[in-house]
Amino acid sequence: MPRILEQALRQVELLRASGRDLQGATVLEIGTGSAPVVPLIYSLAGGDDIILVDHVRTLDLDLLVRTAFNLRGHSREISARLDLPERDVLQRLRVDDDETVFAVLRQFHMQYLAPYDLLEATLPDHGVDFVTGSDLMQQFTPRYLRAMMPVIGRLLRPEGLFCHCVDRADRLGAVTLLRESGFDIVSEATEPVLRVVTGDEPEVQRTTPPDSFLLAAWRGGALRADEH
């Protein structure tokens, strides 16, 4: 299974395990790039307003449709991990011919903002339930990341969470960045997960890539309020 798909499914599992409900959620993804796997999985999991932001505009109709089509090839795994009927997964990932990029974005409850600089964010304060980003330590300079973290905190609702997925080699730097920027780590998964996939084919053992998944809450939100 592609690493980015495992990252997306693992995020949803961790958020659900933390007691968060993704149904109707507003989600912000930082750095979607050319493979919108993560926002598509959040859409399947119940996200109702999924905002994709990129510094450079890379996503187009072909990439969006192709990614949805490729995910249909993993419908069994997605169905099992998201606890959805496989037929629903297949149906919801189907895109009609001759649709425009705007129609397909609407189908998946997405809006795409690019080019977009989060430091100049025009999104409303405290309007996002979940912010997600993968390998941000490799995408942005340390200076930019330090400036971006308080913006993420401002955009999150009091009960909101930031899900930061990083290569395990970057885990210590990511934890330090979050804590120094005003976040508290509320959940973490760092070990690869060995999964046994069963079905019509013989059992297959798969080990996921060695990623670290950090769920963090802004100190100005619910965690800080609970301390008083």
Backbone as JSON, one array per atom type, in Angstrom:
{
  "sequence": "MPRILEQALRQVELLRASGRDLQGATVLEIGTGSAPVVPLIYSLAGGDDIILVDHVRTLDLDLLVRTAFNLRGHSREISARLDLPERDVLQRLRVDDDETVFAVLRQFHMQYLAPYDLLEATLPDHGVDFVTGSDLMQQFTPRYLRAMMPVIGRLLRPEGLFCHCVDRADRLGAVTLLRESGFDIVSEATEPVLRVVTGDEPEVQRTTPPDSFLLAAWRGGALRADEH",
  "N": [[0.85, -1.19, 0.0], [0.54, 2.26, -0.79], [2.69, 4.68, 0.8], [1.61, 7.23, 1.43], [-1.12, 6.73, 1.5], [-1.33, 4.99, 3.66], [-0.5, 6.77, 5.64], [-2.64, 8.58, 5.61], [-4.89, 6.98, 6.34], [-4.03, 6.13, 8.83], [-3.97, 8.52, 10.25], [-6.72, 9.15, 10.44], [-7.56, 6.97, 11.99], [-6.16, 7.47, 14.39], [-7.23, 9.94, 15.17], [-9.91, 9.24, 15.58], [-9.51, 7.39, 17.65], [-8.74, 9.13, 19.62], [-11.09, 10.18, 20.36], [-12.27, 11.99, 18.68], [-14.69, 13.2, 16.38], [-15.07, 12.91, 13.01], [-17.15, 13.43, 11.36], [-18.77, 15.79, 9.46], [-16.71, 17.59, 9.84], [-14.42, 20.4, 9.62], [-11.53, 20.6, 7.77], [-8.12, 21.35, 7.35], [-5.6, 21.02, 5.04], [-2.14, 21.26, 4.78], [0.02, 21.85, 2.21], [-0.71, 20.12, -0.12], [0.15, 19.25, -2.67], [0.79, 17.11, -5.48], [-0.7, 14.83, -5.12], [-3.61, 14.19, -3.9], [-4.3, 12.4, -1.71], [-4.62, 12.29, 1.11], [-6.64, 14.34, 1.73], [-8.78, 13.18, 0.29], [-9.24, 10.82, 1.71], [-9.97, 11.9, 4.19], [-12.34, 13.06, 3.36], [-13.89, 10.78, 2.73], [-14.06, 9.8, 5.3], [-15.82, 11.48, 6.51], [-15.4, 14.22, 6.54], [-16.53, 17.53, 5.96], [-15.91, 20.03, 4.99], [-13.16, 20.6, 3.38], [-10.13, 22.02, 3.21], [-7.62, 22.75, 1.02], [-4.3, 23.79, 0.81], [-1.63, 25.23, -0.99], [1.68, 26.41, -1.69], [2.47, 26.6, -4.31], [0.59, 26.21, -7.24], [-0.37, 23.08, -8.03], [-2.19, 21.0, -8.19], [-4.57, 19.61, -10.37], [-7.37, 18.88, -12.58], [-6.87, 16.37, -13.81], [-5.0, 15.13, -12.06], [-6.5, 14.98, -9.71], [-8.71, 13.36, -10.44], [-7.34, 11.06, -11.26], [-6.08, 10.28, -8.87], [-8.31, 9.66, -7.24], [-9.3, 7.52, -8.76], [-7.17, 5.68, -8.53], [-7.27, 5.16, -5.79], [-9.57, 3.66, -5.65], [-8.65, 1.18, -6.29], [-7.71, 0.29, -3.91], [-9.86, -0.26, -2.37], [-10.85, -2.26, -0.64], [-9.1, -2.32, 1.59], [-9.37, 0.36, 2.45], [-12.1, 0.38, 3.05], [-12.18, -1.44, 5.21], [-10.54, -0.16, 7.11], [-11.73, 2.33, 7.51], [-14.18, 1.62, 8.31], [-16.38, 1.39, 6.54], [-18.87, 0.42, 4.13], [-17.67, -1.43, 1.36], [-18.77, -1.01, -1.16], [-19.77, 1.56, -0.9], [-17.42, 3.05, -0.66], [-16.3, 2.63, -3.21], [-18.29, 3.8, -4.81], [-18.32, 6.48, -3.93], [-15.83, 7.33, -4.66], [-15.95, 7.42, -7.34], [-15.8, 9.27, -10.31], [-17.64, 11.2, -12.51], [-17.53, 11.31, -16.1], [-16.29, 14.1, -17.99], [-16.55, 16.07, -16.06], [-15.89, 19.22, -14.44], [-12.97, 20.64, -12.83], [-13.79, 22.11, -10.64], [-16.3, 21.04, -10.09], [-15.6, 18.45, -9.34], [-14.03, 18.93, -7.08], [-16.07, 19.98, -5.44], [-17.64, 17.68, -5.22], [-16.12, 16.13, -3.52], [-16.17, 17.66, -1.27], [-14.28, 19.71, -1.1], [-12.08, 22.57, -1.19], [-9.69, 24.36, -3.05], [-6.88, 26.2, -2.48], [-4.52, 28.03, -3.99], [-1.9, 29.8, -5.61], [-0.99, 30.01, -2.16], [-0.26, 31.51, 0.88], [0.17, 30.57, 4.09], [0.91, 32.23, 6.15], [-0.23, 34.58, 5.56], [-2.87, 34.19, 6.01], [-6.3, 34.23, 5.27], [-8.34, 32.87, 6.29], [-11.0, 32.27, 8.65], [-10.54, 32.87, 12.16], [-10.29, 30.22, 14.56], [-11.84, 28.35, 13.16], [-11.4, 25.82, 12.2], [-11.45, 22.32, 12.5], [-9.54, 20.27, 12.33], [-6.12, 20.26, 11.5], [-3.88, 19.16, 9.08], [-0.72, 17.88, 8.09], [2.0, 16.62, 6.19], [5.34, 15.6, 6.48], [6.31, 18.22, 6.89], [8.62, 19.3, 7.93], [10.45, 18.9, 5.97], [9.47, 20.31, 3.88], [9.42, 23.05, 4.41], [11.33, 25.91, 5.55], [13.08, 26.13, 8.74], [12.65, 28.65, 9.93], [10.31, 29.55, 8.65], [8.52, 27.56, 9.47], [8.44, 28.0, 12.26], [7.14, 30.44, 12.28], [4.73, 29.7, 11.18], [3.42, 27.95, 12.94], [2.0, 29.31, 15.15], [-0.03, 30.44, 13.61], [-1.45, 28.22, 12.75], [-2.38, 27.4, 15.25], [-4.08, 29.55, 15.82], [-6.05, 29.22, 13.89], [-7.27, 26.84, 14.59], [-10.11, 25.36, 16.2], [-11.16, 25.45, 19.7], [-11.25, 22.75, 20.62], [-9.83, 21.57, 18.66], [-7.37, 19.73, 16.67], [-3.99, 19.35, 15.64], [-2.56, 17.37, 13.25], [0.4, 16.01, 12.69], [2.39, 14.42, 10.5], [5.39, 12.76, 10.24], [8.58, 11.69, 8.95], [10.27, 9.24, 10.84], [12.83, 9.92, 11.49], [12.74, 12.63, 11.72], [11.31, 13.07, 13.96], [12.03, 13.98, 16.63], [12.78, 16.65, 16.15], [10.34, 17.62, 15.22], [8.65, 17.33, 17.46], [9.93, 19.05, 19.26], [9.65, 21.49, 17.88], [6.83, 21.78, 17.91], [6.24, 21.93, 20.69], [7.77, 24.15, 21.51], [6.46, 26.06, 20.1], [4.0, 26.37, 21.19], [2.23, 24.24, 21.38], [0.72, 21.27, 22.76], [1.53, 17.86, 22.95], [-0.82, 15.43, 22.46], [-1.28, 12.88, 21.68], [0.5, 10.12, 20.31], [1.94, 8.08, 17.82], [4.46, 5.96, 16.97], [5.66, 3.62, 16.15], [6.14, 1.24, 13.48], [3.31, -0.44, 12.09], [2.28, -3.73, 11.99], [0.27, -5.3, 9.75], [-2.25, -7.68, 9.01], [-3.66, -8.64, 6.12], [-6.63, -9.88, 4.98], [-8.82, -11.86, 2.93], [-10.22, -12.69, -0.2], [-7.83, -13.49, -1.22], [-4.73, -15.19, -0.27], [-3.5, -14.78, 3.12], [-1.73, -11.81, 3.76], [1.12, -10.24, 5.0], [1.86, -7.0, 5.98], [4.1, -4.39, 6.51], [3.98, -1.16, 7.72], [5.42, 2.01, 6.63], [8.14, 3.59, 8.5], [6.87, 5.91, 10.09], [6.19, 8.79, 12.14], [3.41, 9.82, 14.0], [1.92, 12.62, 15.14], [-0.35, 14.02, 17.31], [-1.48, 17.12, 18.17], [-2.44, 19.72, 20.41], [-3.39, 23.12, 20.55], [-2.13, 25.32, 22.99], [-3.6, 27.48, 23.76], [-6.14, 26.63, 23.5], [-8.51, 24.09, 24.26], [-7.06, 22.46, 26.09], [-5.55, 24.21, 27.69], [-7.63, 25.69, 28.78], [-8.81, 23.77, 30.41], [-7.09, 23.62, 32.5], [-7.58, 25.59, 34.27]],
  "CA": [[0.0, 0.0, 0.0], [1.36, 3.48, -0.83], [2.96, 5.31, 2.1], [0.71, 8.35, 1.7], [-2.43, 6.19, 1.87], [-1.2, 4.51, 5.05], [-0.48, 7.96, 6.48], [-3.99, 9.14, 5.68], [-5.74, 6.08, 7.12], [-3.55, 6.13, 10.22], [-4.43, 9.77, 10.87], [-8.14, 9.0, 10.79], [-7.65, 6.03, 13.11], [-5.68, 8.12, 15.61], [-8.2, 10.96, 15.56], [-11.06, 8.53, 16.15], [-9.1, 6.82, 18.93], [-8.66, 10.22, 20.59], [-12.45, 10.6, 20.67], [-12.73, 13.04, 17.77], [-15.65, 12.81, 15.35], [-14.76, 13.58, 11.75], [-18.37, 13.7, 10.61], [-19.07, 17.22, 9.37], [-15.56, 18.39, 10.28], [-13.65, 21.27, 8.73], [-10.15, 20.11, 7.78], [-7.16, 22.11, 6.56], [-4.36, 20.31, 4.72], [-1.05, 22.13, 4.37], [0.94, 21.22, 1.27], [-1.33, 18.96, -0.77], [0.99, 18.78, -3.75], [0.2, 16.5, -6.67], [-1.4, 13.58, -4.79], [-4.54, 14.54, -2.83], [-4.78, 11.18, -1.05], [-5.05, 12.58, 2.48], [-7.97, 14.97, 1.76], [-9.81, 12.25, -0.18], [-9.55, 9.92, 2.82], [-10.74, 12.69, 5.16], [-13.68, 13.2, 2.8], [-14.57, 9.5, 2.94], [-14.26, 9.62, 6.74], [-16.89, 12.34, 6.99], [-15.09, 15.65, 6.46], [-17.56, 18.25, 5.19], [-15.28, 21.2, 4.36], [-11.74, 20.24, 3.38], [-9.43, 23.13, 2.57], [-6.28, 22.37, 0.57], [-3.49, 24.97, 0.5], [-0.29, 25.0, -1.55], [2.42, 27.6, -2.12], [2.48, 26.58, -5.78], [-0.58, 25.48, -7.73], [0.02, 21.84, -8.72], [-3.33, 20.1, -8.35], [-5.48, 19.91, -11.47], [-8.43, 17.89, -12.74], [-6.32, 15.06, -14.11], [-4.41, 14.56, -10.85], [-7.57, 14.7, -8.77], [-9.46, 12.2, -10.93], [-6.46, 9.89, -11.25], [-5.89, 9.85, -7.49], [-9.54, 8.98, -6.83], [-9.35, 6.23, -9.46], [-6.17, 4.79, -7.93], [-7.75, 4.75, -4.47], [-10.56, 2.61, -5.84], [-7.91, -0.07, -6.3], [-7.45, -0.09, -2.51], [-11.17, -0.1, -1.71], [-11.04, -3.22, 0.45], [-8.36, -1.84, 2.76], [-10.01, 1.59, 2.89], [-13.37, -0.01, 3.66], [-11.94, -2.05, 6.52], [-9.91, 0.78, 8.04], [-12.65, 3.43, 7.8], [-15.45, 1.01, 8.73], [-17.38, 1.77, 5.55], [-19.11, -0.62, 3.13], [-16.78, -1.27, 0.21], [-19.51, -0.45, -2.29], [-19.85, 3.01, -0.69], [-16.1, 3.59, -0.99], [-16.17, 2.62, -4.67], [-19.22, 4.76, -5.38], [-17.96, 7.84, -3.59], [-14.59, 7.68, -5.35], [-16.19, 7.44, -8.78], [-15.96, 10.61, -10.87], [-18.28, 11.15, -13.83], [-16.78, 11.88, -17.22], [-16.56, 15.48, -18.43], [-16.73, 17.0, -14.94], [-14.87, 20.24, -14.28], [-12.22, 20.51, -11.59], [-14.58, 22.69, -9.55], [-17.35, 20.08, -9.76], [-14.99, 17.32, -8.63], [-13.71, 19.43, -5.74], [-17.33, 20.03, -4.68], [-18.06, 16.31, -4.94], [-15.35, 15.64, -2.37], [-16.27, 18.67, -0.2], [-12.97, 20.36, -1.04], [-11.73, 23.82, -1.87], [-8.24, 24.37, -3.27], [-6.34, 27.55, -2.46], [-3.13, 28.04, -4.43], [-0.87, 29.86, -4.57], [-1.53, 30.5, -0.89], [0.72, 31.58, 1.96], [-0.57, 30.46, 5.34], [1.25, 33.36, 7.02], [-1.15, 35.66, 5.2], [-4.15, 33.47, 5.98], [-7.55, 34.97, 5.35], [-9.35, 31.98, 6.86], [-11.47, 32.78, 9.94], [-9.97, 32.31, 13.38], [-11.03, 29.19, 15.29], [-12.85, 27.79, 12.27], [-10.95, 24.54, 11.66], [-11.42, 21.24, 13.5], [-8.29, 19.51, 12.22], [-5.11, 20.66, 10.52], [-3.0, 18.03, 8.79], [0.43, 18.14, 7.23], [2.95, 15.51, 6.14], [6.73, 15.94, 6.16], [6.46, 19.67, 6.83], [10.01, 19.64, 8.24], [11.2, 18.83, 4.72], [8.87, 21.22, 2.9], [9.58, 24.47, 4.75], [12.51, 26.26, 6.35], [12.78, 26.24, 10.17], [12.1, 29.98, 10.23], [8.92, 29.6, 8.2], [7.74, 26.67, 10.34], [8.22, 28.67, 13.55], [6.14, 31.48, 12.06], [3.47, 29.08, 10.77], [2.76, 27.22, 14.02], [0.96, 30.11, 15.81], [-1.16, 30.62, 12.69], [-2.24, 26.99, 12.87], [-3.08, 27.47, 16.54], [-5.16, 30.54, 15.73], [-7.12, 28.71, 13.03], [-7.93, 25.7, 15.21], [-11.12, 25.52, 17.23], [-10.6, 25.08, 21.01], [-11.1, 21.3, 20.74], [-9.2, 21.09, 17.44], [-6.08, 19.07, 16.75], [-3.05, 19.39, 14.52], [-1.99, 16.06, 13.0], [1.65, 16.19, 11.97], [2.99, 13.14, 10.14], [6.78, 13.0, 9.86], [9.51, 10.58, 8.96], [10.69, 9.07, 12.22], [14.11, 10.61, 11.7], [12.44, 14.03, 12.03], [10.36, 13.08, 15.07], [12.48, 14.83, 17.73], [12.68, 18.03, 15.71], [8.93, 17.99, 15.13], [8.14, 17.47, 18.82], [10.51, 20.28, 19.8], [8.99, 22.61, 17.21], [5.45, 21.91, 18.4], [6.23, 22.37, 22.09], [8.29, 25.52, 21.6], [5.54, 26.96, 19.4], [2.77, 26.54, 21.95], [1.36, 23.07, 21.29], [0.92, 20.12, 23.63], [1.32, 16.58, 22.3], [-1.88, 14.71, 23.17], [-1.24, 11.47, 21.28], [1.61, 9.86, 19.4], [2.2, 6.71, 17.38], [5.76, 6.04, 16.32], [6.15, 2.34, 15.67], [5.44, 0.67, 12.34], [2.23, -1.35, 12.46], [2.2, -4.91, 11.14], [-1.13, -5.6, 9.48], [-2.55, -8.88, 8.25], [-4.77, -8.35, 5.22], [-7.26, -11.13, 4.59], [-9.92, -11.71, 1.98], [-10.25, -13.78, -1.16], [-6.47, -13.93, -1.46], [-4.05, -15.67, 0.94], [-3.12, -13.74, 4.06], [-0.5, -11.09, 3.41], [1.58, -9.38, 6.07], [2.42, -5.76, 5.47], [4.63, -3.49, 7.53], [3.87, 0.21, 7.25], [6.68, 2.75, 6.71], [8.43, 4.07, 9.85], [6.47, 7.29, 10.28], [5.68, 9.22, 13.44], [2.16, 10.57, 13.91], [1.8, 13.47, 16.33], [-1.56, 14.81, 17.47], [-1.13, 18.22, 19.07], [-3.48, 20.72, 20.7], [-2.89, 24.47, 20.84], [-2.27, 25.59, 24.42], [-4.64, 28.48, 23.97], [-7.45, 26.02, 23.3], [-9.21, 23.35, 25.3], [-6.19, 21.94, 27.13], [-5.24, 25.31, 28.6], [-8.85, 26.04, 29.49], [-9.08, 22.76, 31.41], [-6.15, 23.73, 33.61], [-8.02, 26.66, 35.18]],
  "C": [[0.88, 1.24, 0.0], [1.5, 4.13, 0.54], [1.94, 6.39, 2.41], [-0.69, 7.86, 2.06], [-2.4, 5.66, 3.29], [-1.19, 5.7, 6.01], [-1.89, 8.51, 6.69], [-4.9, 8.28, 6.55], [-5.33, 6.09, 8.59], [-3.99, 7.4, 10.94], [-5.88, 9.65, 11.33], [-8.3, 8.07, 11.98], [-7.23, 6.69, 14.42], [-6.66, 9.19, 16.09], [-9.44, 10.31, 16.17], [-10.71, 7.94, 17.51], [-9.0, 7.88, 20.01], [-10.04, 10.77, 20.95], [-12.99, 11.68, 19.76], [-13.65, 12.46, 16.71], [-15.35, 13.61, 14.08], [-16.0, 13.93, 10.94], [-18.69, 15.19, 10.64], [-17.92, 18.13, 9.71], [-15.03, 19.29, 9.18], [-12.18, 20.91, 8.89], [-9.3, 21.01, 6.88], [-5.94, 21.24, 6.31], [-3.33, 21.29, 4.18], [-0.13, 21.36, 3.43], [0.38, 19.97, 0.61], [-0.45, 18.4, -1.88], [0.19, 18.12, -4.86], [-0.55, 15.21, -6.39], [-2.35, 13.83, -3.62], [-5.15, 13.34, -2.11], [-5.35, 11.5, 0.33], [-6.42, 13.28, 2.5], [-9.08, 14.06, 1.25], [-10.2, 11.28, 0.93], [-10.34, 10.66, 3.91], [-12.17, 12.89, 4.66], [-14.49, 11.92, 3.01], [-14.91, 9.3, 4.41], [-15.3, 10.56, 7.32], [-16.62, 13.82, 6.95], [-16.05, 16.37, 5.52], [-17.01, 19.48, 4.48], [-13.78, 20.99, 4.47], [-10.99, 21.26, 2.54], [-8.0, 22.69, 2.27], [-5.51, 23.64, 0.24], [-2.11, 24.54, 0.03], [0.36, 26.33, -1.87], [2.39, 27.73, -3.63], [1.3, 25.74, -6.24], [-0.12, 24.27, -8.55], [-1.17, 20.94, -9.01], [-4.21, 20.55, -9.51], [-6.49, 18.78, -11.6], [-7.88, 16.5, -12.96], [-5.75, 14.39, -12.86], [-5.48, 14.16, -9.85], [-8.34, 13.44, -9.17], [-8.61, 10.94, -10.87], [-6.23, 9.37, -9.83], [-7.12, 9.12, -6.97], [-9.64, 7.61, -7.47], [-8.37, 5.24, -8.83], [-6.61, 4.3, -6.56], [-8.82, 3.67, -4.57], [-9.9, 1.23, -5.88], [-7.54, -0.56, -4.91], [-8.74, -0.07, -1.7], [-11.37, -1.05, -0.54], [-10.35, -2.75, 1.73], [-9.01, -0.57, 3.32], [-11.32, 1.28, 3.61], [-13.16, -0.56, 5.06], [-11.43, -1.03, 7.53], [-10.85, 1.92, 8.43], [-14.01, 2.93, 8.29], [-16.6, 1.49, 7.85], [-17.65, 0.58, 4.64], [-18.24, -0.38, 1.89], [-17.51, -0.65, -0.98], [-19.66, 1.07, -2.15], [-18.53, 3.68, -1.05], [-15.94, 3.7, -2.51], [-17.06, 3.68, -5.31], [-18.77, 6.2, -5.14], [-16.66, 8.29, -4.26], [-14.75, 7.69, -6.87], [-16.45, 8.88, -9.23], [-16.56, 10.48, -12.27], [-17.39, 11.79, -14.89], [-17.22, 13.33, -17.47], [-16.89, 16.44, -17.28], [-15.61, 18.04, -14.95], [-14.13, 20.02, -12.97], [-13.02, 21.05, -10.41], [-15.7, 21.74, -9.12], [-16.79, 18.9, -8.97], [-14.58, 17.73, -7.22], [-14.97, 19.49, -4.88], [-17.8, 18.63, -4.3], [-17.38, 15.77, -3.69], [-15.3, 16.65, -1.22], [-14.95, 19.42, 0.0], [-13.0, 21.75, -1.66], [-10.21, 23.89, -1.92], [-7.76, 25.8, -3.39], [-4.86, 27.51, -2.82], [-2.99, 29.03, -5.6], [-1.41, 30.53, -3.3], [-0.44, 30.42, 0.17], [-0.04, 31.59, 3.28], [-0.26, 31.61, 6.29], [0.4, 34.58, 6.72], [-2.58, 35.14, 5.15], [-5.33, 34.42, 6.13], [-8.68, 34.09, 5.88], [-9.76, 32.5, 8.23], [-10.78, 32.1, 11.12], [-10.9, 31.26, 13.97], [-12.14, 28.56, 14.44], [-12.53, 26.41, 11.74], [-10.91, 23.5, 12.78], [-10.09, 20.51, 13.51], [-7.4, 20.14, 11.15], [-4.19, 19.47, 10.31], [-1.87, 18.46, 7.86], [1.4, 16.98, 7.31], [4.32, 16.03, 5.72], [6.94, 17.44, 6.02], [7.89, 20.11, 7.12], [10.87, 19.66, 6.98], [10.68, 19.8, 3.67], [9.23, 22.68, 3.12], [10.84, 24.68, 5.57], [12.12, 26.32, 7.83], [12.16, 27.58, 10.53], [10.63, 30.07, 9.84], [8.03, 28.73, 9.09], [7.44, 27.33, 11.68], [7.17, 29.77, 13.42], [4.76, 30.88, 11.77], [2.71, 28.46, 11.94], [1.7, 28.05, 14.76], [-0.25, 30.37, 14.92], [-2.06, 29.4, 12.74], [-3.03, 27.0, 14.17], [-4.25, 28.43, 16.51], [-6.33, 30.01, 14.91], [-7.91, 27.58, 13.68], [-9.03, 26.11, 16.19], [-10.55, 25.05, 18.57], [-10.38, 23.58, 21.19], [-10.34, 20.71, 19.55], [-7.83, 20.47, 17.67], [-5.29, 19.28, 15.46], [-2.42, 18.01, 14.4], [-0.77, 16.22, 12.11], [2.28, 14.83, 11.75], [4.39, 13.39, 9.61], [7.52, 11.68, 9.74], [10.09, 10.46, 10.37], [12.03, 9.73, 12.51], [13.89, 12.07, 12.08], [11.58, 14.17, 13.28], [10.78, 14.04, 16.19], [12.38, 16.3, 17.36], [11.24, 18.51, 15.65], [8.32, 18.2, 16.51], [8.65, 18.77, 19.44], [9.84, 21.51, 19.19], [7.59, 22.83, 17.76], [5.43, 22.48, 19.81], [6.72, 23.81, 22.24], [7.36, 26.53, 20.97], [4.21, 27.13, 20.12], [1.77, 25.4, 21.84], [1.71, 22.06, 22.37], [0.65, 18.85, 22.83], [0.28, 15.8, 23.1], [-1.92, 13.24, 22.79], [-0.11, 11.31, 20.28], [1.68, 8.38, 19.06], [3.47, 6.75, 16.56], [6.23, 4.72, 15.72], [5.43, 1.91, 14.4], [4.4, -0.33, 12.82], [2.2, -2.5, 11.47], [0.75, -5.29, 10.98], [-1.23, -6.89, 8.69], [-3.79, -8.61, 7.43], [-5.34, -9.67, 4.75], [-8.4, -10.85, 3.63], [-9.94, -12.91, 1.06], [-8.85, -14.34, -1.42], [-5.86, -14.47, -0.17], [-3.66, -14.49, 1.84], [-1.78, -13.12, 3.66], [-0.13, -10.2, 4.58], [2.26, -8.16, 5.47], [2.91, -4.92, 6.64], [4.6, -2.07, 6.98], [5.23, 0.91, 7.36], [6.87, 3.32, 8.12], [8.14, 5.55, 10.01], [6.11, 7.54, 11.74], [4.44, 10.08, 13.22], [1.96, 11.31, 15.22], [0.47, 14.21, 16.29], [-1.28, 15.86, 18.52], [-2.28, 19.2, 19.2], [-2.82, 22.04, 21.04], [-3.14, 24.8, 22.29], [-3.32, 26.64, 24.72], [-6.04, 27.92, 23.84], [-7.93, 25.26, 24.51], [-8.29, 22.89, 26.42], [-5.85, 23.02, 28.15], [-6.46, 25.7, 29.41], [-9.13, 25.06, 30.61], [-8.2, 22.9, 32.63], [-6.63, 24.76, 34.64], [-9.32, 26.26, 35.86]]
}
